[in-house]
Short mmCIF file of C-alpha atoms in Angstrom, two decimals:
data_model
loop_
_atom_site.label_atom_id
_atom_site.label_comp_id
_atom_site.label_asym_id
_atom_site.label_seq_id
_atom_site.Cartn_x
_atom_site.Cartn_y
_atom_site.Cartn_z
CA MET A 27 -45.14 144.11 -42.86
CA LYS A 28 -43.66 143.63 -46.32
CA THR A 29 -40.52 141.98 -44.95
CA LYS A 30 -42.65 139.53 -42.96
CA LYS A 31 -44.53 138.56 -46.14
CA LEU A 32 -41.26 138.03 -48.02
CA GLY A 33 -39.97 135.89 -45.13
CA LYS A 34 -42.99 133.63 -45.30
CA LYS A 35 -42.56 133.18 -49.06
CA ALA A 36 -38.89 132.39 -48.59
CA ASP A 37 -39.78 129.89 -45.84
CA SER A 38 -42.29 128.25 -48.15
CA LYS A 39 -39.68 127.94 -50.91
CA MET A 40 -37.14 126.53 -48.47
CA LEU A 41 -39.73 124.01 -47.27
CA SER A 42 -40.40 122.94 -50.87
CA LEU A 43 -36.70 122.47 -51.54
CA TRP A 44 -36.31 120.53 -48.29
CA TRP A 45 -39.32 118.38 -49.16
CA ILE A 46 -37.90 117.60 -52.62
CA PHE A 47 -34.66 116.55 -50.92
CA VAL A 48 -36.58 114.32 -48.48
CA LEU A 49 -38.55 112.69 -51.32
CA ALA A 50 -35.39 112.14 -53.39
CA PHE A 51 -33.67 110.57 -50.38
CA ALA A 52 -36.64 108.34 -49.56
CA GLY A 53 -37.00 107.39 -53.24
CA GLY A 54 -33.32 106.55 -53.48
CA ILE A 55 -33.48 104.34 -50.39
CA ILE A 56 -36.57 102.51 -51.72
CA VAL A 57 -34.96 101.96 -55.15
CA ILE A 58 -31.68 100.69 -53.64
CA GLY A 59 -33.57 98.44 -51.19
CA VAL A 60 -35.74 96.90 -53.92
CA LEU A 61 -32.76 96.35 -56.24
CA ILE A 62 -30.78 94.63 -53.45
CA PHE A 63 -33.80 92.49 -52.49
CA TYR A 64 -34.42 91.25 -56.03
CA SER A 65 -30.72 90.72 -56.76
CA TYR A 66 -30.79 87.77 -54.33
CA GLU A 67 -31.77 84.44 -55.86
CA ALA A 68 -34.19 81.95 -54.38
CA ASP A 69 -32.08 79.41 -52.49
CA VAL A 70 -33.08 75.87 -53.47
CA ARG A 71 -29.87 74.13 -52.37
CA ASN A 72 -31.51 72.56 -49.31
CA ALA A 73 -34.26 71.16 -51.51
CA GLU A 74 -31.73 69.85 -54.05
CA ALA A 75 -29.63 68.17 -51.35
CA SER A 76 -32.74 66.59 -49.88
CA ILE A 77 -33.95 65.32 -53.28
CA LEU A 78 -30.49 63.90 -54.02
CA SER A 79 -30.22 62.02 -50.71
CA GLU A 80 -33.76 60.63 -51.03
CA LYS A 81 -33.08 59.57 -54.61
CA ILE A 82 -29.96 57.67 -53.53
CA ILE A 83 -31.78 56.03 -50.61
CA SER A 84 -34.64 54.88 -52.83
CA CYS A 85 -32.11 53.60 -55.39
CA LEU A 86 -29.99 51.64 -52.89
CA ALA A 87 -32.63 50.32 -50.51
CA ASP A 88 -35.97 48.79 -51.28
CA GLU A 89 -38.26 47.81 -48.40
CA GLY A 90 -35.34 47.40 -46.02
CA ARG A 91 -33.26 45.42 -48.46
CA LEU A 92 -29.97 46.76 -49.72
CA ASN A 93 -29.32 46.70 -53.45
CA LEU A 94 -26.56 44.08 -53.43
CA GLU A 95 -24.83 45.73 -56.38
CA PHE A 96 -23.69 48.34 -53.85
CA LEU A 97 -21.41 45.76 -52.20
CA SER A 98 -19.61 44.83 -55.41
CA ASP A 99 -16.23 46.43 -56.13
CA ASP A 100 -17.24 47.79 -59.53
CA PHE A 101 -20.40 49.49 -58.24
CA ASP A 102 -21.08 52.73 -60.16
CA ILE A 103 -23.42 55.11 -58.35
CA TYR A 104 -23.98 57.16 -61.52
CA SER A 105 -25.30 54.39 -63.72
CA SER A 106 -27.08 52.58 -60.87
CA CYS A 107 -28.97 55.65 -59.62
CA ALA A 108 -29.26 57.53 -62.95
CA LEU A 109 -27.12 60.45 -61.84
CA ASN A 110 -25.12 62.61 -64.22
CA LYS A 111 -21.42 62.60 -63.30
CA LYS A 112 -20.71 65.96 -64.94
CA ALA A 113 -23.55 67.64 -63.04
CA ILE A 114 -22.61 66.03 -59.71
CA ASP A 115 -18.95 67.04 -60.12
CA SER A 116 -19.92 70.62 -60.90
CA GLY A 117 -21.72 71.48 -57.67
CA PHE A 118 -22.82 68.49 -55.63
CA PHE A 119 -21.45 66.04 -53.11
CA ILE A 120 -22.49 62.48 -52.25
CA LYS A 121 -21.24 60.29 -49.41
CA ILE A 122 -22.70 56.84 -48.82
CA GLU A 123 -21.72 54.59 -45.96
CA LEU A 124 -22.88 51.12 -45.00
CA ARG A 125 -22.35 50.62 -41.27
CA ASP A 126 -22.82 47.60 -39.07
CA GLU A 127 -24.79 47.75 -35.82
CA GLU A 128 -21.71 48.89 -33.87
CA GLY A 129 -21.20 51.78 -36.24
CA ASN A 130 -18.19 50.34 -38.07
CA VAL A 131 -18.06 51.41 -41.68
CA LEU A 132 -18.30 48.39 -43.99
CA LYS A 133 -18.24 50.28 -47.25
CA THR A 134 -18.02 53.92 -48.21
CA ILE A 135 -18.44 55.83 -51.45
CA SER A 136 -17.75 59.52 -51.90
CA GLU A 137 -18.42 61.44 -55.12
CA GLY A 138 -18.56 65.04 -56.32
CA LYS A 139 -16.92 67.99 -54.56
CA GLN A 140 -15.04 66.45 -51.63
CA SER A 141 -14.57 69.75 -49.78
CA PHE A 142 -18.33 69.86 -49.16
CA ASP A 143 -17.98 66.98 -46.66
CA ALA A 144 -16.21 69.24 -44.16
CA ASP A 145 -18.13 72.37 -45.20
CA CYS A 146 -21.42 70.63 -44.47
CA ASN A 147 -20.35 70.15 -40.85
CA ILE A 148 -20.00 73.90 -40.37
CA SER A 149 -23.70 74.38 -39.98
CA GLY A 150 -25.46 77.47 -38.78
CA ASN A 151 -27.43 77.62 -35.56
CA GLU A 152 -29.37 80.29 -33.69
CA ASN A 153 -26.14 82.10 -32.80
CA ILE A 154 -24.09 81.57 -35.95
CA ARG A 155 -25.46 82.20 -39.43
CA GLN A 156 -24.11 79.82 -42.06
CA ALA A 157 -22.20 81.65 -44.79
CA ASP A 158 -24.18 82.04 -48.01
CA TYR A 159 -21.48 80.47 -50.15
CA PHE A 160 -21.26 77.30 -48.05
CA PRO A 161 -23.06 74.23 -49.43
CA ARG A 162 -26.39 73.12 -48.02
CA CYS A 163 -26.59 69.47 -47.05
CA SER A 164 -29.01 66.71 -46.23
CA GLU A 165 -28.36 63.53 -44.26
CA GLU A 166 -30.51 60.41 -44.31
CA THR A 167 -30.15 57.11 -42.47
CA ILE A 168 -32.08 53.94 -43.15
CA ASN A 169 -31.91 50.50 -41.55
CA VAL A 170 -31.36 47.65 -43.97
CA LEU A 171 -30.85 43.92 -43.40
CA GLN A 172 -27.09 44.30 -43.82
CA GLY A 173 -26.78 47.20 -41.32
CA VAL A 174 -27.38 50.93 -41.50
CA LEU A 175 -27.22 52.90 -44.72
CA TYR A 176 -26.10 56.51 -44.26
CA VAL A 177 -26.35 59.03 -47.08
CA LYS A 178 -25.06 62.58 -47.02
CA ALA A 179 -25.77 64.86 -49.98
CA GLY A 180 -24.71 68.45 -50.48
CA SER A 181 -25.47 71.11 -53.04
CA ASN A 182 -23.93 74.44 -53.81
CA GLN A 183 -25.29 74.90 -57.28
CA GLN A 184 -25.72 78.46 -58.56
CA GLY A 185 -27.87 79.28 -61.55
CA VAL A 186 -26.55 81.26 -64.49
CA LYS A 187 -28.14 84.54 -65.56
CA GLY A 188 -27.93 85.32 -69.26
CA ILE A 189 -27.81 82.84 -72.10
CA MET B 17 -56.90 138.68 -50.55
CA ASN B 18 -58.58 136.43 -53.13
CA LYS B 19 -55.40 136.34 -55.18
CA ARG B 20 -53.38 135.23 -52.16
CA ALA B 21 -55.91 132.55 -51.34
CA ASP B 22 -55.81 131.36 -54.97
CA THR B 23 -52.01 131.22 -54.92
CA VAL B 24 -51.97 129.22 -51.68
CA LEU B 25 -54.60 126.85 -53.07
CA VAL B 26 -52.65 126.30 -56.31
CA GLU B 27 -49.40 125.73 -54.38
CA THR B 28 -51.10 123.22 -52.09
CA VAL B 29 -52.67 121.38 -55.01
CA ILE B 30 -49.33 121.21 -56.83
CA PHE B 31 -47.61 120.02 -53.63
CA ILE B 32 -50.17 117.23 -53.10
CA ALA B 33 -50.10 116.26 -56.79
CA LEU B 34 -46.30 115.99 -56.80
CA ASN B 35 -46.39 113.87 -53.66
CA LEU B 36 -49.00 111.60 -55.20
CA ILE B 37 -46.95 111.27 -58.39
CA PHE B 38 -43.91 110.35 -56.30
CA PHE B 39 -45.72 107.64 -54.34
CA VAL B 40 -47.40 106.25 -57.48
CA LEU B 41 -43.98 106.08 -59.18
CA MET B 42 -42.53 104.25 -56.17
CA ILE B 43 -45.41 101.74 -56.10
CA VAL B 44 -45.09 101.15 -59.87
CA PHE B 45 -41.31 100.64 -59.51
CA VAL B 46 -41.68 98.14 -56.65
CA TRP B 47 -44.48 96.26 -58.45
CA HIS B 48 -42.53 96.20 -61.71
CA SER B 49 -39.38 94.92 -59.97
CA GLY B 50 -41.31 92.04 -58.40
CA ASN B 51 -43.03 91.11 -61.64
CA SER B 52 -40.16 91.39 -64.08
CA ALA B 53 -39.30 88.69 -66.60
CA SER B 54 -35.99 87.91 -64.88
CA VAL B 55 -37.75 86.99 -61.60
CA TYR B 56 -39.98 84.49 -63.41
CA GLU B 57 -37.14 83.13 -65.55
CA GLU B 58 -35.33 82.08 -62.37
CA PHE B 59 -38.54 80.79 -60.78
CA TYR B 60 -39.48 78.54 -63.72
CA ALA B 61 -35.90 77.28 -64.36
CA LYS B 62 -35.47 76.18 -60.76
CA LYS B 63 -38.97 74.73 -60.50
CA ILE B 64 -38.53 72.63 -63.65
CA ALA B 65 -35.00 71.47 -62.69
CA LEU B 66 -36.14 70.36 -59.22
CA ALA B 67 -39.16 68.57 -60.68
CA ILE B 68 -36.91 66.69 -63.14
CA ASP B 69 -34.54 65.73 -60.30
CA SER B 70 -37.44 64.38 -58.23
CA SER B 71 -39.00 62.36 -61.01
CA ASN B 72 -38.42 58.77 -62.08
CA SER B 73 -37.96 57.55 -65.63
CA GLN B 74 -40.96 57.40 -67.96
CA THR B 75 -42.70 60.31 -66.27
CA SER B 76 -44.55 63.33 -67.65
CA ILE B 77 -44.60 66.52 -65.60
CA THR B 78 -47.03 69.30 -66.45
CA PHE B 79 -46.27 72.92 -65.56
CA ASP B 80 -48.68 75.84 -65.61
CA ILE B 81 -46.84 78.57 -67.52
CA GLN B 82 -49.67 81.09 -67.71
CA LYS B 83 -47.61 83.76 -65.97
CA ALA B 84 -44.65 83.13 -68.29
CA ARG B 85 -46.97 83.61 -71.27
CA GLU B 86 -47.70 87.16 -70.12
CA PHE B 87 -44.06 87.98 -70.90
CA SER B 88 -43.51 85.97 -74.05
CA LYS B 89 -45.64 84.11 -76.57
CA ALA B 90 -42.62 82.43 -78.18
CA GLU B 91 -42.59 78.66 -78.50
CA ASP B 92 -39.07 78.24 -77.17
CA ILE B 93 -39.35 80.00 -73.81
CA ILE B 94 -38.27 76.77 -72.07
CA LYS B 95 -35.35 74.77 -73.42
CA ILE B 96 -34.01 71.57 -71.90
CA ASP B 97 -30.53 70.53 -72.94
CA SER B 98 -30.26 66.84 -72.00
CA GLY B 99 -26.62 66.74 -73.13
CA ASN B 100 -25.56 69.34 -70.59
CA ASN B 101 -28.39 68.71 -68.09
CA LEU B 102 -29.50 72.31 -68.32
CA VAL B 103 -32.92 73.98 -68.12
CA THR B 104 -32.96 77.42 -69.75
CA VAL B 105 -35.91 79.80 -69.51
CA ASN B 106 -36.03 82.97 -71.58
CA LEU B 107 -39.04 85.24 -71.16
CA GLY B 108 -37.53 88.26 -72.86
CA GLY B 109 -35.15 89.16 -70.04
CA LYS B 110 -31.54 88.02 -69.91
CA GLY B 111 -32.55 84.35 -69.61
CA TYR B 112 -31.73 81.97 -66.77
CA SER B 113 -30.15 78.52 -66.76
CA PHE B 114 -30.18 75.94 -63.99
CA SER B 115 -28.83 72.42 -64.13
CA TYR B 116 -30.34 69.16 -62.92
CA PHE B 117 -28.41 66.06 -61.82
CA SER B 118 -30.76 63.38 -63.07
CA ASP B 119 -29.31 61.40 -65.99
CA TYR B 120 -32.55 60.75 -67.83
CA PRO B 121 -33.11 62.31 -71.25
CA VAL B 122 -35.75 65.02 -70.94
CA GLY B 123 -37.84 66.72 -73.61
CA VAL B 124 -40.30 69.57 -73.30
CA ILE B 125 -43.47 70.34 -75.24
CA ILE B 126 -45.14 73.73 -74.87
CA ASN B 127 -48.85 73.89 -75.50
CA GLU B 128 -50.60 77.24 -74.89
CA ASN B 129 -50.35 77.81 -71.13
CA MET B 130 -48.95 74.39 -70.28
CA ALA B 131 -45.48 72.92 -70.59
CA VAL B 132 -45.02 69.16 -70.44
CA ALA B 133 -41.60 67.76 -69.57
CA ARG B 134 -41.17 64.11 -70.54
CA VAL B 135 -38.55 62.16 -68.65
CA GLY B 136 -37.32 59.18 -70.65
CA GLU B 137 -35.38 56.00 -69.93
CA LYS B 138 -31.77 55.98 -68.69
CA LYS B 139 -29.23 57.37 -71.17
#
């Protein structure tokens, strides 16, 4: 009878120890999960690329009319569209093309990180997830009197933690 | 018999109390992680930078910074460096900086729970 009582007590202690282990394990998993979740930053690269392409479109075309400065040889996209060269070179890409109705390129301008042009074409789909470190891009096309204006903008800007 | 019953009762109460403490601690940890200063530093820096990028010259943009004020009452929680095109938000965490590509000079005025970013003419 006594041995049975002792066995029950021992079982109870074992259960407590096991339960503490389960709680510690569950707690550890929750803590690690939360830390991983909040270590990821909000991805605004798509929004940035979209804003950049829309800004360029609104700067170069007004009510279907192309800003004729664009056709001149000394056209400067930075001063014309109020873009900062240092910022664009650090993590953005811009490609502007004026095409005729047959699709022939009449004029092209490419600024910022040139490697983004190819990287933008490696886009994710339902089967392939786009790598996190690849730039996010936006493409816009608008018809103007002189042809078709095509703008491609990409962003891969990362914020900086700590001052 | 009464002693045994008392012991079982005390053990059960301690067991339940410890479990409750554990779950409360977990909930507090998760809540605290989601509401830390560093999360809001990133949120405000990106929000302000995107708003500046979207705006035209001679524009004022007003931001509600009530949540940021819960972390810091300092006047310089938001800094905009027009020279380097950088928005920096420091709410008492490590701070967070995010750059904007617009080439307009931008200034910021903080008034209680509102921050007003003024976008000027071309540099």
